[in-house]
Amino acid sequence: MTIFSTMAQHIDVVSDSLHYASLSASHAVHGLGMAAGDGAHAGQMAGQASNDLIILAQNAAPAAPGTGADFASRVKNVAQEEQLGWLSTIGRHFIGVFQQGGQVFTGFVTGIIPTLIVLMTAFYAVTEIVGEQRVHGLARAAGRIALTRYTVLPVMAMFFLTNPMAYTFGTFLEEKHKPAFYDSAVSFCHPITGLFPHANAGEYFVWGGVLVALQQLEAAGKLPAGWHINLAVWYFIVGVVVIFIRGVVTEKITQIMARREGVKL
């Protein structure tokens, strides 16, 4: 006989003992009541006391399992749940990352992607209305001096042709200026997306991730409403300053490397 069977039998013996004790008390009180002349009332009270004792005995301890084998099976299942709990926690958090990513993607599909399609259609239409020859003439004029060559020209290229066609504007420049122009244009791929996301729709996630966080902070009242627009404007302005610096520095480096290698540009 296992220990669980012994425990179950002991619990049954205790319950039976309490039941017999309550019955004995009932008979004793009933006998005393009959001797005093109030047998009916005393018997009724004794029966109520007996029922109360039975209820008290049943509530004193939780009901034991039917057999010791059932109890052992329950203990085993609890141990297994505790051992596998950390695995279920890891799995829940692992899939939660992808579920959150799916929610963000759903937001893009219903929000920014239709906007990008409309913007790209609109600006391609503007380019066709203005005319490619006029755009190219303006690009040649902007490429004559360093200030506009590494500010206006990359901005125009990204705005009208978008990434990666923007780099074709380098055909209007001399060979010695092409590496610096490419450096400026490629460095402006992300700063322009804050105001004109059509210019680099394939890499909008760089600004889009920042935008989602800013909008959540604005909704929570931790940032003023519309603060993300101010950041987008400054992102654009700082980007223009940076691409000008990069263009000038890269142009100087190109000249030094060409002289060192004996290459005439």
mmCIF file of C-alpha atoms in Angstrom:
data_model
loop_
_atom_site.group_PDB
_atom_site.id
_atom_site.type_symbol
_atom_site.label_atom_id
_atom_site.label_comp_id
_atom_site.label_asym_id
_atom_site.label_seq_id
_atom_site.Cartn_x
_atom_site.Cartn_y
_atom_site.Cartn_z
ATOM 1 C CA MET A 1 0.000 0.000 0.000
ATOM 2 C CA THR A 2 1.421 3.382 -1.012
ATOM 3 C CA ILE A 3 1.666 6.409 1.235
ATOM 4 C CA PHE A 4 -1.066 8.112 -0.750
ATOM 5 C CA SER A 5 -3.489 5.258 -0.031
ATOM 6 C CA THR A 6 -2.653 5.452 3.671
ATOM 7 C CA MET A 7 -3.291 9.196 3.712
ATOM 8 C CA ALA A 8 -6.644 8.728 1.993
ATOM 9 C CA GLN A 9 -7.700 6.064 4.513
ATOM 10 C CA HIS A 10 -6.698 8.267 7.453
ATOM 11 C CA ILE A 11 -8.779 11.107 6.118
ATOM 12 C CA ASP A 12 -11.767 8.770 5.764
ATOM 13 C CA VAL A 13 -11.302 7.509 9.374
ATOM 14 C CA VAL A 14 -11.189 11.096 10.709
ATOM 15 C CA SER A 15 -14.339 11.999 8.814
ATOM 16 C CA ASP A 16 -16.185 8.908 10.128
ATOM 17 C CA SER A 17 -15.048 9.667 13.680
ATOM 18 C CA LEU A 18 -16.418 13.191 13.501
ATOM 19 C CA HIS A 19 -19.678 11.854 12.139
ATOM 20 C CA TYR A 20 -20.046 9.291 14.960
ATOM 21 C CA ALA A 21 -19.142 11.947 17.540
ATOM 22 C CA SER A 22 -21.846 14.218 16.242
ATOM 23 C CA LEU A 23 -24.391 11.392 16.375
ATOM 24 C CA SER A 24 -23.432 10.566 19.975
ATOM 25 C CA ALA A 25 -23.808 14.177 20.961
ATOM 26 C CA SER A 26 -27.215 14.210 19.317
ATOM 27 C CA HIS A 27 -28.423 11.152 21.286
ATOM 28 C CA ALA A 28 -27.046 12.508 24.579
ATOM 29 C CA VAL A 29 -28.709 15.875 24.177
ATOM 30 C CA HIS A 30 -31.909 14.168 23.092
ATOM 31 C CA GLY A 31 -31.898 12.001 26.248
ATOM 32 C CA LEU A 32 -31.322 14.962 28.533
ATOM 33 C CA GLY A 33 -34.069 16.916 26.874
ATOM 34 C CA MET A 34 -36.560 14.096 27.381
ATOM 35 C CA ALA A 35 -35.635 13.942 31.055
ATOM 36 C CA ALA A 36 -36.191 17.692 31.445
ATOM 37 C CA GLY A 37 -39.589 17.597 29.705
ATOM 38 C CA ASP A 38 -38.512 19.535 26.563
ATOM 39 C CA GLY A 39 -37.529 16.587 24.422
ATOM 40 C CA ALA A 40 -38.933 17.817 21.124
ATOM 41 C CA HIS A 41 -37.183 21.165 21.190
ATOM 42 C CA ALA A 42 -33.874 19.677 22.443
ATOM 43 C CA GLY A 43 -33.968 16.972 19.736
ATOM 44 C CA GLN A 44 -34.447 19.585 17.050
ATOM 45 C CA MET A 45 -31.497 21.629 18.347
ATOM 46 C CA ALA A 46 -29.345 18.502 18.641
ATOM 47 C CA GLY A 47 -30.090 17.559 15.030
ATOM 48 C CA GLN A 48 -29.072 21.065 13.909
ATOM 49 C CA ALA A 49 -25.867 20.797 15.967
ATOM 50 C CA SER A 50 -25.123 17.425 14.364
ATOM 51 C CA ASN A 51 -25.522 18.868 10.876
ATOM 52 C CA ASP A 52 -23.283 21.811 11.782
ATOM 53 C CA LEU A 53 -20.583 19.443 13.030
ATOM 54 C CA ILE A 54 -20.714 17.438 9.793
ATOM 55 C CA ILE A 55 -20.438 20.601 7.666
ATOM 56 C CA LEU A 56 -17.542 21.814 9.850
ATOM 57 C CA ALA A 57 -15.734 18.501 9.427
ATOM 58 C CA GLN A 58 -16.203 18.577 5.657
ATOM 59 C CA ASN A 59 -14.918 22.151 5.366
ATOM 60 C CA ALA A 60 -11.964 21.586 7.697
ATOM 61 C CA ALA A 61 -9.888 19.883 4.997
ATOM 62 C CA PRO A 62 -10.114 19.747 1.189
ATOM 63 C CA ALA A 63 -11.613 16.699 -0.352
ATOM 64 C CA ALA A 64 -9.031 14.009 -0.906
ATOM 65 C CA PRO A 65 -8.644 12.345 -4.308
ATOM 66 C CA GLY A 66 -10.403 9.100 -4.880
ATOM 67 C CA THR A 67 -7.243 7.013 -4.713
ATOM 68 C CA GLY A 68 -3.580 7.467 -4.036
ATOM 69 C CA ALA A 69 -2.811 6.823 -7.707
ATOM 70 C CA ASP A 70 -5.040 9.765 -8.736
ATOM 71 C CA PHE A 71 -3.257 12.044 -6.280
ATOM 72 C CA ALA A 72 0.178 10.941 -7.550
ATOM 73 C CA SER A 73 -0.914 11.589 -11.136
ATOM 74 C CA ARG A 74 -1.963 15.135 -10.264
ATOM 75 C CA VAL A 75 1.350 15.831 -8.539
ATOM 76 C CA LYS A 76 3.201 14.562 -11.604
ATOM 77 C CA ASN A 77 1.218 16.826 -13.931
ATOM 78 C CA VAL A 78 1.945 19.881 -11.757
ATOM 79 C CA ALA A 79 5.669 19.085 -11.821
ATOM 80 C CA GLN A 80 5.601 18.817 -15.609
ATOM 81 C CA GLU A 81 3.814 22.166 -15.944
ATOM 82 C CA GLU A 82 6.442 23.853 -13.750
ATOM 83 C CA GLN A 83 9.276 22.346 -15.810
ATOM 84 C CA LEU A 84 7.769 23.375 -19.163
ATOM 85 C CA GLY A 85 6.630 26.820 -18.000
ATOM 86 C CA TRP A 86 9.833 28.602 -19.102
ATOM 87 C CA LEU A 87 9.568 27.034 -22.562
ATOM 88 C CA SER A 88 6.026 28.302 -23.019
ATOM 89 C CA THR A 89 7.119 31.769 -21.835
ATOM 90 C CA ILE A 90 9.946 31.894 -24.388
ATOM 91 C CA GLY A 91 7.637 30.720 -27.147
ATOM 92 C CA ARG A 92 4.972 33.275 -26.263
ATOM 93 C CA HIS A 93 7.430 36.192 -26.311
ATOM 94 C CA PHE A 94 9.160 34.911 -29.471
ATOM 95 C CA ILE A 95 5.980 34.830 -31.512
ATOM 96 C CA GLY A 96 4.897 38.109 -29.909
ATOM 97 C CA VAL A 97 7.768 39.936 -31.645
ATOM 98 C CA PHE A 98 6.512 38.831 -35.059
ATOM 99 C CA GLN A 99 2.908 39.577 -34.151
ATOM 100 C CA GLN A 100 3.904 43.142 -33.276
ATOM 101 C CA GLY A 101 5.802 43.416 -36.560
ATOM 102 C CA GLY A 102 2.686 42.234 -38.391
ATOM 103 C CA GLN A 103 0.643 44.957 -36.725
ATOM 104 C CA VAL A 104 3.163 47.606 -37.829
ATOM 105 C CA PHE A 105 3.112 46.220 -41.372
ATOM 106 C CA THR A 106 -0.681 46.351 -41.377
ATOM 107 C CA GLY A 107 -0.463 50.003 -40.371
ATOM 108 C CA PHE A 108 1.890 50.684 -43.288
ATOM 109 C CA VAL A 109 -0.391 48.895 -45.760
ATOM 110 C CA THR A 110 -3.442 50.894 -44.687
ATOM 111 C CA GLY A 111 -1.571 54.168 -44.134
ATOM 112 C CA ILE A 112 1.755 55.078 -45.695
ATOM 113 C CA ILE A 113 1.834 52.765 -48.751
ATOM 114 C CA PRO A 114 -1.262 54.286 -50.452
ATOM 115 C CA THR A 115 0.143 57.738 -49.677
ATOM 116 C CA LEU A 116 3.469 56.812 -51.278
ATOM 117 C CA ILE A 117 1.769 55.561 -54.420
ATOM 118 C CA VAL A 118 -0.212 58.786 -54.781
ATOM 119 C CA LEU A 119 2.882 60.929 -54.123
ATOM 120 C CA MET A 120 5.013 59.066 -56.653
ATOM 121 C CA THR A 121 2.274 59.372 -59.280
ATOM 122 C CA ALA A 122 1.875 63.093 -58.587
ATOM 123 C CA PHE A 123 5.571 63.974 -58.774
ATOM 124 C CA TYR A 124 6.158 61.878 -61.866
ATOM 125 C CA ALA A 125 3.266 63.772 -63.420
ATOM 126 C CA VAL A 126 4.866 67.095 -62.411
ATOM 127 C CA THR A 127 8.138 66.018 -64.024
ATOM 128 C CA GLU A 128 6.343 65.180 -67.251
ATOM 129 C CA ILE A 129 4.418 68.471 -67.204
ATOM 130 C CA VAL A 130 7.547 70.569 -66.599
ATOM 131 C CA GLY A 131 9.436 68.567 -69.179
ATOM 132 C CA GLU A 132 12.599 66.530 -68.889
ATOM 133 C CA GLN A 133 14.597 69.005 -70.944
ATOM 134 C CA ARG A 134 13.817 71.862 -68.566
ATOM 135 C CA VAL A 135 14.693 69.691 -65.570
ATOM 136 C CA HIS A 136 17.992 68.713 -67.188
ATOM 137 C CA GLY A 137 18.778 72.340 -68.017
ATOM 138 C CA LEU A 138 18.203 73.331 -64.426
ATOM 139 C CA ALA A 139 20.472 70.479 -63.332
ATOM 140 C CA ARG A 140 23.288 71.729 -65.593
ATOM 141 C CA ALA A 141 22.953 75.223 -64.164
ATOM 142 C CA ALA A 142 22.998 73.920 -60.585
ATOM 143 C CA GLY A 143 26.182 71.929 -61.247
ATOM 144 C CA ARG A 144 28.365 74.900 -62.138
ATOM 145 C CA ILE A 145 29.360 75.993 -58.623
ATOM 146 C CA ALA A 146 30.111 73.911 -55.528
ATOM 147 C CA LEU A 147 27.399 75.481 -53.348
ATOM 148 C CA THR A 148 24.543 74.460 -55.640
ATOM 149 C CA ARG A 149 26.327 71.394 -57.003
ATOM 150 C CA TYR A 150 26.220 69.678 -53.613
ATOM 151 C CA THR A 151 22.958 71.127 -52.297
ATOM 152 C CA VAL A 152 20.441 72.082 -54.998
ATOM 153 C CA LEU A 153 21.450 69.379 -57.478
ATOM 154 C CA PRO A 154 21.195 66.396 -55.079
ATOM 155 C CA VAL A 155 17.897 67.719 -53.691
ATOM 156 C CA MET A 156 16.474 68.117 -57.199
ATOM 157 C CA ALA A 157 17.729 64.701 -58.226
ATOM 158 C CA MET A 158 16.150 62.942 -55.252
ATOM 159 C CA PHE A 159 12.937 64.969 -55.482
ATOM 160 C CA PHE A 160 12.244 64.509 -59.213
ATOM 161 C CA LEU A 161 13.884 61.186 -60.077
ATOM 162 C CA THR A 162 13.873 59.479 -56.620
ATOM 163 C CA ASN A 163 16.253 56.732 -55.540
ATOM 164 C CA PRO A 164 18.064 55.128 -57.425
ATOM 165 C CA MET A 165 17.445 57.122 -60.647
ATOM 166 C CA ALA A 166 18.620 60.303 -58.912
ATOM 167 C CA TYR A 167 22.255 59.439 -59.522
ATOM 168 C CA THR A 168 21.805 59.884 -63.277
ATOM 169 C CA PHE A 169 21.953 63.657 -62.715
ATOM 170 C CA GLY A 170 25.710 63.147 -62.400
ATOM 171 C CA THR A 171 25.916 62.922 -66.205
ATOM 172 C CA PHE A 172 25.674 66.731 -66.359
ATOM 173 C CA LEU A 173 28.871 67.140 -64.300
ATOM 174 C CA GLU A 174 32.551 66.877 -65.088
ATOM 175 C CA GLU A 175 34.297 63.628 -64.243
ATOM 176 C CA LYS A 176 36.123 65.173 -61.295
ATOM 177 C CA HIS A 177 32.832 66.187 -59.713
ATOM 178 C CA LYS A 178 30.910 62.928 -60.175
ATOM 179 C CA PRO A 179 32.249 61.039 -57.094
ATOM 180 C CA ALA A 180 31.438 63.985 -54.824
ATOM 181 C CA PHE A 181 27.962 64.371 -56.329
ATOM 182 C CA TYR A 182 27.235 60.691 -55.770
ATOM 183 C CA ASP A 183 28.356 60.984 -52.147
ATOM 184 C CA SER A 184 26.027 63.950 -51.635
ATOM 185 C CA ALA A 185 23.067 62.370 -53.368
ATOM 186 C CA VAL A 186 23.317 59.003 -51.634
ATOM 187 C CA SER A 187 23.673 60.754 -48.262
ATOM 188 C CA PHE A 188 20.403 62.595 -48.875
ATOM 189 C CA CYS A 189 18.331 59.440 -49.418
ATOM 190 C CA HIS A 190 17.074 59.366 -45.832
ATOM 191 C CA PRO A 191 16.847 63.041 -44.739
ATOM 192 C CA ILE A 192 14.392 63.764 -47.551
ATOM 193 C CA THR A 193 11.960 61.029 -46.530
ATOM 194 C CA GLY A 194 10.684 63.016 -43.549
ATOM 195 C CA LEU A 195 8.979 65.544 -45.858
ATOM 196 C CA PHE A 196 8.923 63.699 -49.201
ATOM 197 C CA PRO A 197 8.749 59.954 -48.572
ATOM 198 C CA HIS A 198 8.204 59.225 -52.275
ATOM 199 C CA ALA A 199 11.872 60.052 -52.920
ATOM 200 C CA ASN A 200 13.071 56.869 -51.215
ATOM 201 C CA ALA A 201 10.020 54.708 -50.689
ATOM 202 C CA GLY A 202 12.046 51.481 -50.537
ATOM 203 C CA GLU A 203 13.849 52.643 -47.377
ATOM 204 C CA TYR A 204 11.041 54.556 -45.715
ATOM 205 C CA PHE A 205 11.334 52.268 -42.689
ATOM 206 C CA VAL A 206 14.328 54.376 -41.522
ATOM 207 C CA TRP A 207 12.104 57.408 -40.915
ATOM 208 C CA GLY A 208 8.925 55.381 -40.436
ATOM 209 C CA GLY A 209 10.254 53.683 -37.303
ATOM 210 C CA VAL A 210 11.101 57.054 -35.760
ATOM 211 C CA LEU A 211 7.730 58.453 -36.826
ATOM 212 C CA VAL A 212 5.750 55.684 -35.110
ATOM 213 C CA ALA A 213 7.583 56.289 -31.819
ATOM 214 C CA LEU A 214 7.071 60.060 -32.040
ATOM 215 C CA GLN A 215 3.346 59.729 -32.713
ATOM 216 C CA GLN A 216 2.953 57.410 -29.723
ATOM 217 C CA LEU A 217 4.761 59.925 -27.496
ATOM 218 C CA GLU A 218 2.531 62.713 -28.825
ATOM 219 C CA ALA A 219 -0.593 60.659 -28.154
ATOM 220 C CA ALA A 220 0.624 60.030 -24.591
ATOM 221 C CA GLY A 221 1.139 63.768 -24.047
ATOM 222 C CA LYS A 222 4.911 63.485 -23.589
ATOM 223 C CA LEU A 223 5.556 65.555 -26.731
ATOM 224 C CA PRO A 224 3.593 68.489 -28.191
ATOM 225 C CA ALA A 225 1.127 67.645 -30.952
ATOM 226 C CA GLY A 226 2.715 67.841 -34.404
ATOM 227 C CA TRP A 227 6.246 67.699 -33.023
ATOM 228 C CA HIS A 228 7.193 65.033 -35.598
ATOM 229 C CA ILE A 229 6.648 67.608 -38.364
ATOM 230 C CA ASN A 230 9.170 69.971 -36.799
ATOM 231 C CA LEU A 231 11.652 67.113 -36.533
ATOM 232 C CA ALA A 232 11.101 66.221 -40.204
ATOM 233 C CA VAL A 233 11.846 69.837 -41.233
ATOM 234 C CA TRP A 234 15.060 69.929 -39.200
ATOM 235 C CA TYR A 235 15.993 66.486 -40.518
ATOM 236 C CA PHE A 236 15.758 67.909 -44.033
ATOM 237 C CA ILE A 237 17.743 71.083 -43.211
ATOM 238 C CA VAL A 238 20.518 69.245 -41.389
ATOM 239 C CA GLY A 239 20.658 66.764 -44.263
ATOM 240 C CA VAL A 240 21.310 69.577 -46.761
ATOM 241 C CA VAL A 241 24.153 70.918 -44.593
ATOM 242 C CA VAL A 242 25.695 67.469 -44.237
ATOM 243 C CA ILE A 243 25.574 66.625 -47.948
ATOM 244 C CA PHE A 244 27.254 69.948 -48.774
ATOM 245 C CA ILE A 245 30.104 69.175 -46.362
ATOM 246 C CA ARG A 246 30.438 65.631 -47.694
ATOM 247 C CA GLY A 247 30.440 66.858 -51.287
ATOM 248 C CA VAL A 248 33.217 69.395 -50.708
ATOM 249 C CA VAL A 249 35.354 66.954 -48.710
ATOM 250 C CA THR A 250 34.904 64.138 -51.226
ATOM 251 C CA GLU A 251 35.809 66.478 -54.088
ATOM 252 C CA LYS A 252 39.105 67.384 -52.363
ATOM 253 C CA ILE A 253 39.862 63.725 -51.630
ATOM 254 C CA THR A 254 39.184 62.875 -55.289
ATOM 255 C CA GLN A 255 41.664 65.541 -56.428
ATOM 256 C CA ILE A 256 44.340 64.265 -54.021
ATOM 257 C CA MET A 257 43.870 60.643 -55.087
ATOM 258 C CA ALA A 258 43.931 61.581 -58.781
ATOM 259 C CA ARG A 259 47.235 63.460 -58.422
ATOM 260 C CA ARG A 260 48.730 60.615 -56.405
ATOM 261 C CA GLU A 261 47.758 58.025 -58.996
ATOM 262 C CA GLY A 262 48.639 60.268 -61.935
ATOM 263 C CA VAL A 263 45.079 60.230 -63.261
ATOM 264 C CA LYS A 264 43.741 63.225 -65.154
ATOM 265 C CA LEU A 265 40.041 63.894 -64.535
#
